[in-house]
Coordinates of C-alpha atoms in Angstrom, one line a residue:
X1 CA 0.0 0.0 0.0
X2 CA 1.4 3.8 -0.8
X3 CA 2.2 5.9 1.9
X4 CA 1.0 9.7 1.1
X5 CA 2.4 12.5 3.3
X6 CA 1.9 16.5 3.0
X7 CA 4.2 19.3 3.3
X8 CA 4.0 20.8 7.0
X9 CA 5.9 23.9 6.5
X10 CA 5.6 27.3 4.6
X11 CA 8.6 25.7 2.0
X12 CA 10.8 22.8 1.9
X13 CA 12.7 21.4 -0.8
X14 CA 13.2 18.2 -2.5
X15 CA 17.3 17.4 -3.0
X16 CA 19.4 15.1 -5.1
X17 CA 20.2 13.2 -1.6
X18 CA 19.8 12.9 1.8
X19 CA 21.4 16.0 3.0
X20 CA 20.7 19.6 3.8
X21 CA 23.4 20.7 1.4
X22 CA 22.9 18.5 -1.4
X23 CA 21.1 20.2 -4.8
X24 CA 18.1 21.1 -4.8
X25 CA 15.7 19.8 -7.3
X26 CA 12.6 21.4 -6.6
X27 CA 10.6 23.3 -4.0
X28 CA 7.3 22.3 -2.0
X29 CA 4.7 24.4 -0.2
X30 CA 2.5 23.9 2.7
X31 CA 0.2 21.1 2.3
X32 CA 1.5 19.4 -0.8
X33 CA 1.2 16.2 -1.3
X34 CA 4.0 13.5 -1.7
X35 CA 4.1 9.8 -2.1
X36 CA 6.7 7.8 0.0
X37 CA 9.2 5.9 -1.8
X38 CA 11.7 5.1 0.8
X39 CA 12.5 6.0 4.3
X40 CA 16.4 6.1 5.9
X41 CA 16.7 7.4 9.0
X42 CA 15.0 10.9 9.1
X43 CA 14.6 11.2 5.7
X44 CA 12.2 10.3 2.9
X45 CA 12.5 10.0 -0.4
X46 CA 9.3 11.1 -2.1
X47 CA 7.6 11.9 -5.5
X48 CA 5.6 15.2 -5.5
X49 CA 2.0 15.4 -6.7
X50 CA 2.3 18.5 -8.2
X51 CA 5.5 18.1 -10.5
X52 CA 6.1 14.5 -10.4
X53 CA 10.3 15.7 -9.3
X54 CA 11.7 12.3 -7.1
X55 CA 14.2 13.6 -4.4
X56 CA 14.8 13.4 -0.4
X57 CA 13.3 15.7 2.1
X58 CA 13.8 15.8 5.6
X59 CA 10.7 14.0 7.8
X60 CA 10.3 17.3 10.0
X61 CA 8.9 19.0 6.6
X62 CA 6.1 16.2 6.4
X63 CA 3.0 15.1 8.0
X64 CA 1.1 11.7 7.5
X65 CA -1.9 14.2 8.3
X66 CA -3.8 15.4 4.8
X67 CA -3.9 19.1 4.9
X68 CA -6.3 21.1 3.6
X69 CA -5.8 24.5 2.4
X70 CA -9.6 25.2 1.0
X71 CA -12.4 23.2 3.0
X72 CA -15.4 22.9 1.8
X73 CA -16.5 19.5 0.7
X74 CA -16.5 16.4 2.6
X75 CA -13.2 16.7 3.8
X76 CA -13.6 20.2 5.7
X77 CA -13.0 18.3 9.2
X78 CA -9.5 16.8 8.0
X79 CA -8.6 20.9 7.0
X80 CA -6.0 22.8 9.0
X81 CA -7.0 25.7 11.3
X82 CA -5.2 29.0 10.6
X83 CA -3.5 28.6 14.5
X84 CA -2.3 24.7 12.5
X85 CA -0.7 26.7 9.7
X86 CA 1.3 29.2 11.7
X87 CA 2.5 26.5 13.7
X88 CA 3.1 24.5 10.8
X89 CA 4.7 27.0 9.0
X90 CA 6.9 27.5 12.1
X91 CA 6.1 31.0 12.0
X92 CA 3.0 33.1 13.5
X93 CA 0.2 34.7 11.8
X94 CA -1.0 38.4 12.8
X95 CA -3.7 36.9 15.1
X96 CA -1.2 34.7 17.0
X97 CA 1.2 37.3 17.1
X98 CA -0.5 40.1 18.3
X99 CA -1.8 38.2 21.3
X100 CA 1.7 36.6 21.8
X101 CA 2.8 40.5 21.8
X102 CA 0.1 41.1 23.9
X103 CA 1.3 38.8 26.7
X104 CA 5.2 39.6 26.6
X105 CA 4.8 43.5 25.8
X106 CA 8.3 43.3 27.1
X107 CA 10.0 41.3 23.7
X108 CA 11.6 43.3 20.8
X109 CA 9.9 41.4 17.5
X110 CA 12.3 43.6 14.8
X111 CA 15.0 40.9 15.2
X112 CA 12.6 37.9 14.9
X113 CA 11.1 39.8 11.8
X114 CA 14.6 40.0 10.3
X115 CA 15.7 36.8 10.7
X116 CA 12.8 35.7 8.8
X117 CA 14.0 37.6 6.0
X118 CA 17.4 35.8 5.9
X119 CA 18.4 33.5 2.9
X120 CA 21.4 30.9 2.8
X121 CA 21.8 29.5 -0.2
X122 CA 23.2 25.5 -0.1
X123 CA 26.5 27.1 -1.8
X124 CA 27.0 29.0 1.6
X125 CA 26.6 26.5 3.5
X126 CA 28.7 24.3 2.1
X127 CA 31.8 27.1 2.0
X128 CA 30.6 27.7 5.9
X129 CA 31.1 23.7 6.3
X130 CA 34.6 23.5 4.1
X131 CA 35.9 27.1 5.9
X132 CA 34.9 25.5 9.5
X133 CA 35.7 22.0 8.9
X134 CA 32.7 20.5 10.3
X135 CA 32.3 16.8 9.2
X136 CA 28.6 16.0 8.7
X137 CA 27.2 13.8 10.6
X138 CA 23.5 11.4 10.4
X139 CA 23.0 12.6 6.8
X140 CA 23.3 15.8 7.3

């Protein structure tokens, strides 16, 4: 029988192996859909729904649960609620935030906001690796 998962996480991407560093092949967004070919360790080699790309990706992006993104029909009690996304997403949404702001009025948000905005691409990451001579370790 076929295992299915969905994306749990604003974006993730599918790579050419079981590493963080390896080339990327493609890019998933919350609640897309991916069909299991093999599991090593924590990570999964999947085929995505929407473009048919093979690759690995990392369990913590996945979720057996079917998400949702427009209820409506019969499956409206499988769908996320928007609290689900933000969580999923690993981020907040304006709701959440405001009342987390509104409970620590203390907490500076600007550097939270600008980490956000931060990109590294696998190329830095890999010089960051050579340049510090960390040795991978677990798939990484």
């Amino acid at each position: 029988m076929e295992k299915f998962m969905s994306v749990q996480v604003k974006e993730t991407f599918i790579r050419m192996s079981s590493s963080f560093i390896a080339k990327i092949k493609g890019k998933l967004l919350y609640g897309d859909q991916v069909a299991v070919i093999e599991e090593n360790d924590a990570w999964i080699k999947i085929k995505a729904f929407n473009s048919n790309i093979t690759g690995w990706m990392h369990s913590s992006a996945l979720t057996v649960k079917k998400i949702i993104l427009k209820p409506g029909e019969k499956d409206v009690k499988l769908a996320a609620n928007s609290d689900e996304y933000a969580l999923a997403g690993k981020g907040f949404n304006k709701d959440v935030e405001k009342e987390y702001k509104k409970k620590n009025p203390n907490l500076n948000f600007a550097w939270v906001d600008k980490m956000e905005s931060f990109k590294v691409s696998s190329r830095q990451i890999q010089q960051f690796q050579r340049k510090g001579k960390l040795v991978p370790q677990g798939g990484a």
